[in-house]
mmCIF file of C-alpha atoms and ligand atoms in Angstrom:
data_model
loop_
_atom_site.group_PDB
_atom_site.id
_atom_site.type_symbol
_atom_site.label_atom_id
_atom_site.label_comp_id
_atom_site.label_asym_id
_atom_site.label_seq_id
_atom_site.Cartn_x
_atom_site.Cartn_y
_atom_site.Cartn_z
ATOM 1 C CA UNK A 739 153.186 120.394 -168.604
ATOM 2 C CA UNK A 740 152.211 119.220 -172.054
ATOM 3 C CA UNK A 741 155.535 120.301 -173.383
ATOM 4 C CA UNK A 742 157.374 118.114 -170.926
ATOM 5 C CA UNK A 743 155.237 115.130 -171.802
ATOM 6 C CA UNK A 744 156.213 115.517 -175.435
ATOM 7 C CA UNK A 745 159.844 115.989 -174.573
ATOM 8 C CA UNK A 746 159.888 112.786 -172.605
ATOM 9 C CA UNK A 747 158.295 110.895 -175.458
ATOM 10 C CA UNK A 748 160.724 112.164 -178.062
ATOM 11 C CA UNK A 749 163.811 111.139 -176.127
ATOM 12 C CA UNK A 750 165.214 107.662 -176.316
ATOM 13 C CA UNK A 751 166.095 105.852 -173.106
ATOM 14 C CA UNK A 752 169.771 106.718 -173.659
ATOM 15 C CA UNK A 753 168.989 110.384 -174.107
ATOM 16 C CA UNK A 754 166.983 110.544 -170.954
ATOM 17 C CA UNK A 755 169.619 108.832 -168.872
ATOM 18 C CA UNK A 756 172.578 110.684 -170.354
ATOM 19 C CA UNK A 757 173.525 113.389 -167.918
ATOM 20 C CA UNK A 758 174.708 116.038 -170.374
ATOM 21 C CA UNK A 759 171.692 115.722 -172.645
ATOM 22 C CA UNK A 760 169.437 115.845 -169.641
ATOM 23 C CA UNK A 761 171.104 119.006 -168.334
ATOM 24 C CA UNK A 762 171.158 120.735 -171.693
ATOM 25 C CA UNK A 763 167.513 120.140 -172.381
ATOM 26 C CA UNK A 764 166.708 121.183 -168.882
ATOM 27 C CA UNK A 765 168.626 124.423 -168.989
ATOM 28 C CA UNK A 766 167.110 125.308 -172.367
ATOM 29 C CA UNK A 767 163.693 124.741 -170.890
ATOM 30 C CA UNK A 768 164.654 126.671 -167.810
ATOM 31 C CA UNK A 769 165.791 129.658 -169.854
ATOM 32 C CA UNK A 770 162.478 129.573 -171.665
ATOM 33 C CA UNK A 771 160.697 129.527 -168.353
ATOM 34 C CA UNK A 772 159.259 126.065 -168.787
ATOM 35 C CA UNK A 773 161.018 124.341 -165.938
ATOM 36 C CA UNK A 774 160.067 124.920 -162.367
ATOM 37 C CA UNK A 775 156.483 124.197 -161.720
ATOM 38 C CA UNK A 776 156.536 122.166 -164.898
ATOM 39 C CA UNK A 777 159.605 120.092 -164.277
ATOM 40 C CA UNK A 778 157.273 117.263 -163.522
ATOM 41 C CA UNK A 779 154.596 115.886 -165.765
ATOM 42 C CA UNK A 780 151.035 116.733 -164.867
ATOM 43 C CA UNK A 781 150.623 116.013 -161.225
ATOM 44 C CA UNK A 782 148.456 113.576 -159.373
ATOM 45 C CA UNK A 783 145.818 115.549 -157.540
ATOM 46 C CA UNK A 784 143.070 113.991 -155.573
ATOM 47 C CA UNK A 785 141.397 114.640 -152.279
ATOM 48 C CA UNK A 786 137.828 115.154 -151.068
ATOM 49 C CA UNK A 787 135.203 112.502 -150.846
ATOM 50 C CA UNK A 788 137.712 109.682 -150.862
ATOM 51 C CA UNK A 789 136.384 106.663 -149.070
ATOM 52 C CA UNK A 790 138.710 104.298 -147.253
ATOM 53 C CA UNK A 791 136.377 101.493 -148.090
ATOM 54 C CA UNK A 792 136.105 100.078 -151.554
ATOM 55 C CA UNK A 793 137.071 103.096 -153.645
ATOM 56 C CA UNK A 794 138.575 101.803 -156.862
ATOM 57 C CA UNK A 795 140.302 105.026 -157.777
ATOM 58 C CA UNK A 796 144.011 104.626 -158.135
ATOM 59 C CA UNK A 797 146.645 107.247 -157.407
ATOM 60 C CA UNK A 798 148.449 108.198 -160.578
ATOM 61 C CA UNK A 799 152.250 108.079 -160.627
ATOM 62 C CA UNK A 800 154.188 110.034 -163.267
ATOM 63 C CA UNK A 801 157.384 109.235 -165.143
ATOM 64 C CA UNK A 802 160.463 111.104 -163.909
ATOM 65 C CA UNK A 803 163.652 111.998 -165.733
ATOM 66 C CA UNK A 804 166.731 110.666 -164.047
ATOM 67 C CA UNK A 805 170.353 109.638 -164.420
ATOM 68 C CA UNK A 806 171.477 106.108 -163.587
ATOM 69 C CA UNK A 807 174.192 106.211 -160.940
ATOM 70 C CA UNK A 808 176.488 103.333 -161.869
ATOM 71 C CA UNK A 809 178.060 103.349 -158.405
ATOM 72 C CA UNK A 810 174.871 102.034 -156.847
ATOM 73 C CA UNK A 811 173.827 98.949 -158.780
ATOM 74 C CA UNK A 812 173.141 95.794 -156.803
ATOM 75 C CA UNK A 813 173.948 92.542 -158.579
ATOM 76 C CA UNK A 814 170.841 91.083 -156.934
ATOM 77 C CA UNK A 815 167.736 90.518 -159.029
ATOM 78 C CA UNK A 816 165.202 93.342 -158.743
ATOM 79 C CA UNK A 817 162.033 92.691 -156.768
ATOM 80 C CA UNK A 818 159.092 93.004 -159.192
ATOM 81 C CA UNK A 819 157.447 96.420 -159.108
ATOM 82 C CA UNK A 820 154.077 94.845 -158.325
ATOM 83 C CA UNK A 821 155.563 93.369 -155.131
ATOM 84 C CA UNK A 822 157.333 96.578 -154.116
ATOM 85 C CA UNK A 823 154.084 98.542 -154.377
ATOM 86 C CA UNK A 824 151.696 95.998 -152.855
ATOM 87 C CA UNK A 825 153.546 94.511 -149.861
ATOM 88 C CA UNK A 826 154.108 97.496 -147.598
ATOM 89 C CA UNK A 827 154.487 98.721 -144.059
ATOM 90 C CA UNK A 828 152.805 102.097 -143.629
ATOM 91 C CA UNK A 829 150.964 101.903 -140.339
ATOM 92 C CA UNK A 830 149.224 105.237 -140.901
ATOM 93 C CA UNK A 831 146.996 103.188 -143.209
ATOM 94 C CA UNK A 832 146.778 100.053 -141.083
ATOM 95 C CA UNK A 833 149.058 97.260 -139.951
ATOM 96 C CA UNK A 834 148.323 94.746 -142.728
ATOM 97 C CA UNK A 835 150.732 94.459 -145.652
ATOM 98 C CA UNK A 836 147.934 95.214 -148.117
ATOM 99 C CA UNK A 837 146.381 98.060 -146.115
ATOM 100 C CA UNK A 838 148.657 100.727 -147.658
ATOM 101 C CA UNK A 839 147.845 99.899 -151.284
ATOM 102 C CA UNK A 840 144.160 99.626 -150.450
ATOM 103 C CA UNK A 841 143.765 102.683 -148.237
ATOM 104 C CA UNK A 842 146.439 105.161 -149.311
ATOM 105 C CA UNK A 843 145.285 105.866 -152.866
ATOM 106 C CA UNK A 844 143.479 109.055 -151.819
ATOM 107 C CA UNK A 845 146.503 110.649 -150.145
ATOM 108 C CA UNK A 846 146.908 114.259 -151.284
ATOM 109 C CA UNK A 847 150.566 114.838 -152.104
ATOM 110 C CA UNK A 848 150.228 118.101 -154.049
ATOM 111 C CA UNK A 849 150.355 120.633 -152.506
ATOM 112 C CA UNK A 850 153.133 119.396 -150.221
ATOM 113 C CA UNK A 851 155.501 121.215 -147.945
ATOM 114 C CA UNK A 852 158.818 119.909 -146.662
ATOM 115 C CA UNK A 853 160.408 122.170 -144.055
ATOM 116 C CA UNK A 854 164.091 121.901 -143.119
ATOM 117 C CA UNK A 855 164.820 123.786 -139.910
ATOM 118 C CA UNK A 856 166.502 123.606 -136.506
ATOM 119 C CA UNK A 857 170.283 123.928 -136.240
ATOM 120 C CA UNK A 858 170.791 125.318 -139.743
ATOM 121 C CA UNK A 859 172.027 128.646 -141.095
ATOM 122 C CA UNK A 860 169.482 128.746 -143.914
ATOM 123 C CA UNK A 861 166.135 127.125 -143.148
ATOM 124 C CA UNK A 862 164.285 125.999 -146.249
ATOM 125 C CA UNK A 863 160.782 125.105 -147.328
ATOM 126 C CA UNK A 864 160.306 122.937 -150.415
ATOM 127 C CA UNK A 865 157.042 122.754 -152.339
ATOM 128 C CA UNK A 866 155.848 119.683 -154.206
ATOM 129 C CA UNK A 867 157.484 120.847 -157.430
ATOM 130 C CA UNK A 868 160.703 121.768 -155.596
ATOM 131 C CA UNK A 869 161.082 118.127 -154.531
ATOM 132 C CA UNK A 870 161.627 117.163 -158.167
ATOM 133 C CA UNK A 871 163.494 120.201 -159.472
ATOM 134 C CA UNK A 872 165.931 121.270 -156.739
ATOM 135 C CA UNK A 873 168.400 118.411 -157.250
ATOM 136 C CA UNK A 874 169.305 116.082 -160.093
ATOM 137 C CA UNK A 875 167.396 112.874 -159.742
ATOM 138 C CA UNK A 876 169.386 109.666 -159.903
ATOM 139 C CA UNK A 877 168.438 106.021 -159.923
ATOM 140 C CA UNK A 878 170.051 103.782 -157.333
ATOM 141 C CA UNK A 879 169.384 100.110 -156.819
ATOM 142 C CA UNK A 880 169.481 99.269 -153.126
ATOM 143 C CA UNK A 881 168.823 96.189 -151.056
ATOM 144 C CA UNK A 882 166.080 96.917 -148.520
ATOM 145 C CA UNK A 883 165.902 94.809 -145.345
ATOM 146 C CA UNK A 884 162.942 95.036 -142.984
ATOM 147 C CA UNK A 885 163.419 94.214 -139.301
ATOM 148 C CA UNK A 886 160.743 91.539 -139.888
ATOM 149 C CA UNK A 887 163.365 89.513 -141.814
ATOM 150 C CA UNK A 888 162.089 90.012 -145.350
ATOM 151 C CA UNK A 889 163.944 91.959 -148.010
ATOM 152 C CA UNK A 890 163.592 93.429 -151.470
ATOM 153 C CA UNK A 891 165.840 94.966 -154.142
ATOM 154 C CA UNK A 892 164.446 98.302 -155.287
ATOM 155 C CA UNK A 893 165.395 100.792 -158.014
ATOM 156 C CA UNK A 894 164.845 104.071 -156.171
ATOM 157 C CA UNK A 895 164.866 107.541 -157.691
ATOM 158 C CA UNK A 896 166.049 110.428 -155.579
ATOM 159 C CA UNK A 897 168.934 112.568 -154.422
ATOM 160 C CA UNK A 898 171.446 112.109 -151.606
ATOM 161 C CA UNK A 899 170.355 113.792 -148.383
ATOM 162 C CA UNK A 900 173.756 115.500 -148.050
ATOM 163 C CA UNK A 901 172.890 117.748 -150.998
ATOM 164 C CA UNK A 902 169.872 119.045 -149.120
ATOM 165 C CA UNK A 903 171.764 119.370 -145.834
ATOM 166 C CA UNK A 904 174.610 121.263 -147.484
ATOM 167 C CA UNK A 905 172.064 123.671 -148.906
ATOM 168 C CA UNK A 906 170.661 124.540 -145.467
ATOM 169 C CA UNK A 907 174.155 124.636 -143.878
ATOM 170 C CA UNK A 908 174.142 122.838 -140.507
ATOM 171 C CA UNK A 909 175.350 124.973 -137.575
ATOM 172 C CA UNK A 910 178.233 123.789 -135.392
ATOM 173 C CA UNK A 911 175.643 122.605 -132.844
ATOM 174 C CA UNK A 912 173.971 120.185 -135.259
ATOM 175 C CA UNK A 913 174.689 116.552 -134.364
ATOM 176 C CA UNK A 914 171.496 114.724 -135.355
ATOM 177 C CA UNK A 915 168.751 114.916 -137.964
ATOM 178 C CA UNK A 916 165.105 114.363 -136.988
ATOM 179 C CA UNK A 917 162.432 113.411 -139.523
ATOM 180 C CA UNK A 918 158.656 113.634 -139.295
ATOM 181 C CA UNK A 919 155.898 112.095 -141.409
ATOM 182 C CA UNK A 920 152.756 113.914 -142.462
ATOM 183 C CA UNK A 921 150.047 114.097 -139.791
ATOM 184 C CA UNK A 922 146.668 114.115 -141.545
ATOM 185 C CA UNK A 923 144.103 111.893 -139.807
ATOM 186 C CA UNK A 924 141.418 112.787 -142.406
ATOM 187 C CA UNK A 925 143.395 110.814 -144.959
ATOM 188 C CA UNK A 926 145.207 108.368 -142.701
ATOM 189 C CA UNK A 927 142.854 105.970 -140.915
ATOM 190 C CA UNK A 928 145.649 104.679 -138.685
ATOM 191 C CA UNK A 929 146.133 108.173 -137.273
ATOM 192 C CA UNK A 930 142.444 108.463 -136.545
ATOM 193 C CA UNK A 931 142.254 105.211 -134.622
ATOM 194 C CA UNK A 932 144.971 103.769 -132.381
ATOM 195 C CA UNK A 933 143.540 100.348 -133.108
ATOM 196 C CA UNK A 934 143.952 100.698 -136.876
ATOM 197 C CA UNK A 935 147.339 102.414 -136.498
ATOM 198 C CA UNK A 936 149.008 99.758 -134.372
ATOM 199 C CA UNK A 937 149.055 101.800 -131.157
ATOM 200 C CA UNK A 938 151.607 104.279 -132.501
ATOM 201 C CA UNK A 939 151.509 107.905 -131.334
ATOM 202 C CA UNK A 940 151.599 109.798 -134.611
ATOM 203 C CA UNK A 941 153.248 111.553 -136.338
ATOM 204 C CA UNK A 942 155.784 108.831 -137.159
ATOM 205 C CA UNK A 943 159.256 110.040 -136.189
ATOM 206 C CA UNK A 944 162.756 108.966 -137.130
ATOM 207 C CA UNK A 945 166.296 110.175 -136.674
ATOM 208 C CA UNK A 946 169.867 109.767 -137.807
ATOM 209 C CA UNK A 947 173.212 110.930 -136.489
ATOM 210 C CA UNK A 948 174.471 113.796 -138.669
ATOM 211 C CA UNK A 949 177.355 111.735 -140.073
ATOM 212 C CA UNK A 950 174.903 108.957 -141.035
ATOM 213 C CA UNK A 951 172.642 111.520 -142.670
ATOM 214 C CA UNK A 952 175.600 112.973 -144.591
ATOM 215 C CA UNK A 953 176.782 109.559 -145.841
ATOM 216 C CA UNK A 954 176.584 109.298 -149.613
ATOM 217 C CA UNK A 955 174.349 106.185 -149.399
ATOM 218 C CA UNK A 956 171.593 108.058 -147.539
ATOM 219 C CA UNK A 957 168.915 108.918 -150.061
ATOM 220 C CA UNK A 958 165.829 111.099 -150.169
ATOM 221 C CA UNK A 959 163.634 109.153 -152.555
ATOM 222 C CA UNK A 960 160.962 110.712 -154.757
ATOM 223 C CA UNK A 961 160.311 107.697 -156.960
ATOM 224 C CA UNK A 962 160.836 104.069 -157.838
ATOM 225 C CA UNK A 963 160.843 102.052 -161.029
ATOM 226 C CA UNK A 964 161.172 105.245 -163.117
ATOM 227 C CA UNK A 965 158.113 106.993 -161.717
ATOM 228 C CA UNK A 966 157.032 109.138 -158.777
ATOM 229 C CA UNK A 967 156.380 107.207 -155.557
ATOM 230 C CA UNK A 968 152.947 105.713 -155.095
ATOM 231 C CA UNK A 969 151.426 106.728 -151.744
ATOM 232 C CA UNK A 970 151.894 103.281 -150.236
ATOM 233 C CA UNK A 971 155.676 103.684 -150.649
ATOM 234 C CA UNK A 972 155.771 107.129 -149.040
ATOM 235 C CA UNK A 973 154.822 109.716 -151.649
ATOM 236 C CA UNK A 974 155.909 112.303 -152.411
ATOM 237 C CA UNK A 975 159.254 112.003 -150.590
ATOM 238 C CA UNK A 976 160.721 109.497 -148.151
ATOM 239 C CA UNK A 977 164.046 108.572 -146.645
ATOM 240 C CA UNK A 978 165.997 105.451 -147.700
ATOM 241 C CA UNK A 979 168.887 104.247 -145.519
ATOM 242 C CA UNK A 980 169.899 100.909 -147.053
ATOM 243 C CA UNK A 981 172.207 99.642 -144.277
ATOM 244 C CA UNK A 982 169.531 100.032 -141.599
ATOM 245 C CA UNK A 983 166.306 98.166 -140.954
ATOM 246 C CA UNK A 984 163.392 99.406 -143.025
ATOM 247 C CA UNK A 985 161.641 101.264 -140.227
ATOM 248 C CA UNK A 986 164.366 103.938 -140.321
ATOM 249 C CA UNK A 987 163.318 104.750 -143.903
ATOM 250 C CA UNK A 988 160.500 107.104 -142.913
ATOM 251 C CA UNK A 989 157.788 107.844 -145.468
ATOM 252 C CA UNK A 990 155.931 110.960 -146.621
ATOM 253 C CA UNK A 991 158.297 113.357 -144.859
ATOM 254 C CA UNK A 992 157.087 116.890 -144.055
ATOM 255 C CA UNK A 993 159.804 118.043 -141.666
ATOM 256 C CA UNK A 994 163.550 117.592 -141.264
ATOM 257 C CA UNK A 995 164.998 119.213 -138.158
ATOM 258 C CA UNK A 996 168.682 119.362 -137.283
ATOM 259 C CA UNK A 997 169.216 118.970 -133.561
ATOM 260 C CA UNK A 998 171.957 118.849 -130.942
ATOM 261 C CA UNK A 999 170.295 115.965 -129.063
ATOM 262 C CA UNK A 1000 169.403 112.473 -130.263
ATOM 263 C CA UNK A 1001 165.804 112.677 -131.510
ATOM 264 C CA UNK A 1002 163.083 110.150 -130.604
ATOM 265 C CA UNK A 1003 162.117 107.454 -133.117
ATOM 266 C CA UNK A 1004 158.698 105.837 -133.295
ATOM 267 C CA UNK A 1005 159.541 102.134 -132.998
ATOM 268 C CA UNK A 1006 161.975 102.775 -130.170
ATOM 269 C CA UNK A 1007 159.292 104.732 -128.271
ATOM 270 C CA UNK A 1008 156.820 101.903 -128.818
ATOM 271 C CA UNK A 1009 159.095 99.039 -127.795
ATOM 272 C CA UNK A 1010 162.602 100.109 -126.686
ATOM 273 C CA UNK A 1011 163.748 96.583 -125.876
ATOM 274 C CA UNK A 1012 163.066 95.471 -129.460
ATOM 275 C CA UNK A 1013 163.942 98.484 -131.626
ATOM 276 C CA UNK A 1014 166.918 100.761 -131.064
ATOM 277 C CA UNK A 1015 167.879 104.146 -132.448
ATOM 278 C CA UNK A 1016 170.651 102.834 -134.706
ATOM 279 C CA UNK A 1017 168.853 99.797 -136.173
ATOM 280 C CA UNK A 1018 171.816 98.801 -138.317
ATOM 281 C CA UNK A 1019 171.215 95.520 -140.139
ATOM 282 C CA UNK A 1020 173.198 93.013 -138.061
ATOM 283 C CA UNK A 1021 172.897 89.230 -138.439
ATOM 284 C CA UNK A 1022 174.598 88.763 -135.058
ATOM 285 C CA UNK A 1023 172.114 90.735 -133.002
ATOM 286 C CA UNK A 1024 168.804 88.905 -132.793
ATOM 287 C CA UNK A 1025 165.493 90.590 -132.349
ATOM 288 C CA UNK A 1026 164.158 89.412 -128.948
ATOM 289 C CA UNK A 1027 161.506 87.383 -130.797
ATOM 290 C CA UNK A 1028 163.394 86.131 -133.878
ATOM 291 C CA UNK A 1029 166.819 85.679 -135.413
ATOM 292 C CA UNK A 1030 168.196 88.269 -137.835
ATOM 293 C CA UNK A 1031 170.738 85.844 -139.326
ATOM 294 C CA UNK A 1032 168.685 85.176 -142.461
ATOM 295 C CA UNK A 1033 165.993 86.904 -144.495
ATOM 296 C CA UNK A 1034 163.282 86.076 -147.027
ATOM 297 C CA UNK A 1035 164.161 87.750 -150.323
ATOM 298 C CA UNK A 1036 160.712 88.514 -151.714
ATOM 299 C CA UNK A 1037 159.880 87.947 -155.364
ATOM 300 C CA UNK A 1038 163.009 85.967 -156.087
ATOM 301 C CA UNK A 1039 161.475 82.619 -156.964
ATOM 302 C CA UNK A 1040 161.218 79.567 -154.795
ATOM 303 C CA UNK A 1041 158.077 77.719 -153.807
ATOM 304 C CA UNK A 1042 156.494 80.601 -151.926
ATOM 305 C CA UNK A 1043 157.875 83.283 -154.204
ATOM 306 C CA UNK A 1044 160.827 83.985 -151.981
ATOM 307 C CA UNK A 1045 164.269 82.634 -151.156
ATOM 308 C CA UNK A 1046 165.834 82.481 -147.738
ATOM 309 C CA UNK A 1047 169.298 84.002 -147.817
ATOM 310 C CA UNK A 1048 171.907 84.972 -145.263
ATOM 311 C CA UNK A 1049 171.699 88.492 -143.919
ATOM 312 C CA UNK A 1050 174.877 90.514 -144.345
ATOM 313 C CA UNK A 1051 176.349 92.943 -141.820
ATOM 314 C CA UNK A 1052 175.117 96.461 -142.653
ATOM 315 C CA UNK A 1053 172.964 94.766 -145.323
ATOM 316 C CA UNK A 1054 176.174 94.337 -147.342
ATOM 317 C CA UNK A 1055 177.066 98.056 -147.301
ATOM 318 C CA UNK A 1056 180.408 97.563 -145.534
ATOM 319 C CA UNK A 1057 181.531 101.093 -146.437
ATOM 320 C CA UNK A 1058 179.504 102.413 -143.497
ATOM 321 C CA UNK A 1059 181.437 100.333 -140.926
ATOM 322 C CA UNK A 1060 183.790 103.248 -140.241
ATOM 323 C CA UNK A 1061 180.859 105.290 -138.898
ATOM 324 C CA UNK A 1062 180.642 102.846 -135.988
ATOM 325 C CA UNK A 1063 184.247 101.868 -135.400
ATOM 326 C CA UNK A 1064 184.302 102.794 -131.707
ATOM 327 C CA UNK A 1065 180.834 101.541 -130.877
ATOM 328 C CA UNK A 1066 179.512 98.365 -129.336
ATOM 329 C CA UNK A 1067 176.816 97.456 -131.855
ATOM 330 C CA UNK A 1068 175.205 94.952 -129.492
ATOM 331 C CA UNK A 1069 174.592 97.746 -127.014
ATOM 332 C CA UNK A 1070 173.691 100.336 -129.641
ATOM 333 C CA UNK A 1071 171.382 98.116 -131.706
HETATM 334 N N1 MTE B 1454 155.620 107.011 -141.830
HETATM 335 C C1 MTE B 1454 155.956 105.714 -141.878
HETATM 336 N N2 MTE B 1454 157.128 105.373 -142.430
HETATM 337 C C2 MTE B 1454 157.497 104.064 -142.490
HETATM 338 C C3 MTE B 1454 156.664 103.052 -141.927
HETATM 339 C C4 MTE B 1454 155.427 103.452 -141.355
HETATM 340 O O1 MTE B 1454 154.639 102.643 -140.852
HETATM 341 N N3 MTE B 1454 155.108 104.790 -141.352
HETATM 342 N N4 MTE B 1454 157.080 101.731 -141.957
HETATM 343 C C5 MTE B 1454 158.528 101.500 -142.070
HETATM 344 C C6 MTE B 1454 158.864 100.096 -142.278
HETATM 345 S S1 MTE B 1454 158.746 99.057 -140.953
HETATM 346 C C7 MTE B 1454 159.341 99.637 -143.470
HETATM 347 S S2 MTE B 1454 159.868 98.039 -143.654
HETATM 348 C C8 MTE B 1454 159.373 100.513 -144.659
HETATM 349 C C9 MTE B 1454 158.610 99.862 -145.792
HETATM 350 O O2 MTE B 1454 158.800 100.585 -146.980
HETATM 351 P P1 MTE B 1454 158.108 100.073 -148.311
HETATM 352 O O3 MTE B 1454 156.673 99.820 -147.995
HETATM 353 O O4 MTE B 1454 158.300 101.168 -149.307
HETATM 354 O O5 MTE B 1454 158.812 98.801 -148.707
HETATM 355 O O6 MTE B 1454 158.821 101.802 -144.416
HETATM 356 C C10 MTE B 1454 159.153 102.354 -143.152
HETATM 357 N N5 MTE B 1454 158.689 103.726 -143.084
HETATM 358 MO MO1 MO B 1455 160.060 97.228 -141.453
#
């Protein structure tokens, strides 16, 4: 672990983000037996005796090595890191925007286990360290649009989900991908109390069609702003689907199951008339209680620290339109 800390400090920004240098250093380390458990800097570890009320302890994020993917750079101004990590939806910790940062700091993310099973030839179980060492980590800047009509621009770190799915080899029966968040009421007050947790039946569930899951934009994120994810953003690993409303981007994932049938998703179960399975960003399909034609871009200036801008179809990711070419998107919202 120490060794990696030094390595990171001796590399310039260019070195760290240059793919070949990154790979060479990595394979040297690997051949020496240093990479694997140690491919991440010393790990945040905290549990026991954490109080949900007034504990000042802060979860520690760690720098990650990554490659910038120049294909995924939004021209939009980045949302400040402090906003990205303090204005959150993570109902397992409460329904207020500041509940996650206040109540999630004691989440134990190491050890972690992510199981990939169901309609696959080679089921897989990833440990905490595997999440950071199984695939090259890239940085992608994505627009992120919540169904509540606010948005951010976030530099995520992660790997495309298709790399993971190709590794487990979907069977010919696989048509959908189901995701499940950690269920741990001892650390998640919203799971302990329906009142705190917004009436949701946990664990939080999400799903994608297999072709959506295989799309190159679909990311498994393990970090943001150069570091591992803080718990409030879904540590240690969460989904990011930038052309869909934020609730599809399920946090703190412990299980990915390939299925032949469309899986249930939490917000659709809770209120089917308001939240569909597809949840593609669509300025022409209003939420029953508000318009989706515009959004508040948080942290982008303006009197209240945000600008109101027009919402774009598929959140501006028009390359996904072909996935839905024969579908009525008003019906399948
Ligand atoms: N497990 C879980 N995942 C979740 C949520 C949640 O409450 N629980 N909220 C969703 C919603 S509504 C949004 S907008 C995004 C917010 O992600 P962020 O806090 O990282 O911006 O997470 C999504 N993923
Ligand atoms: Mo959301």
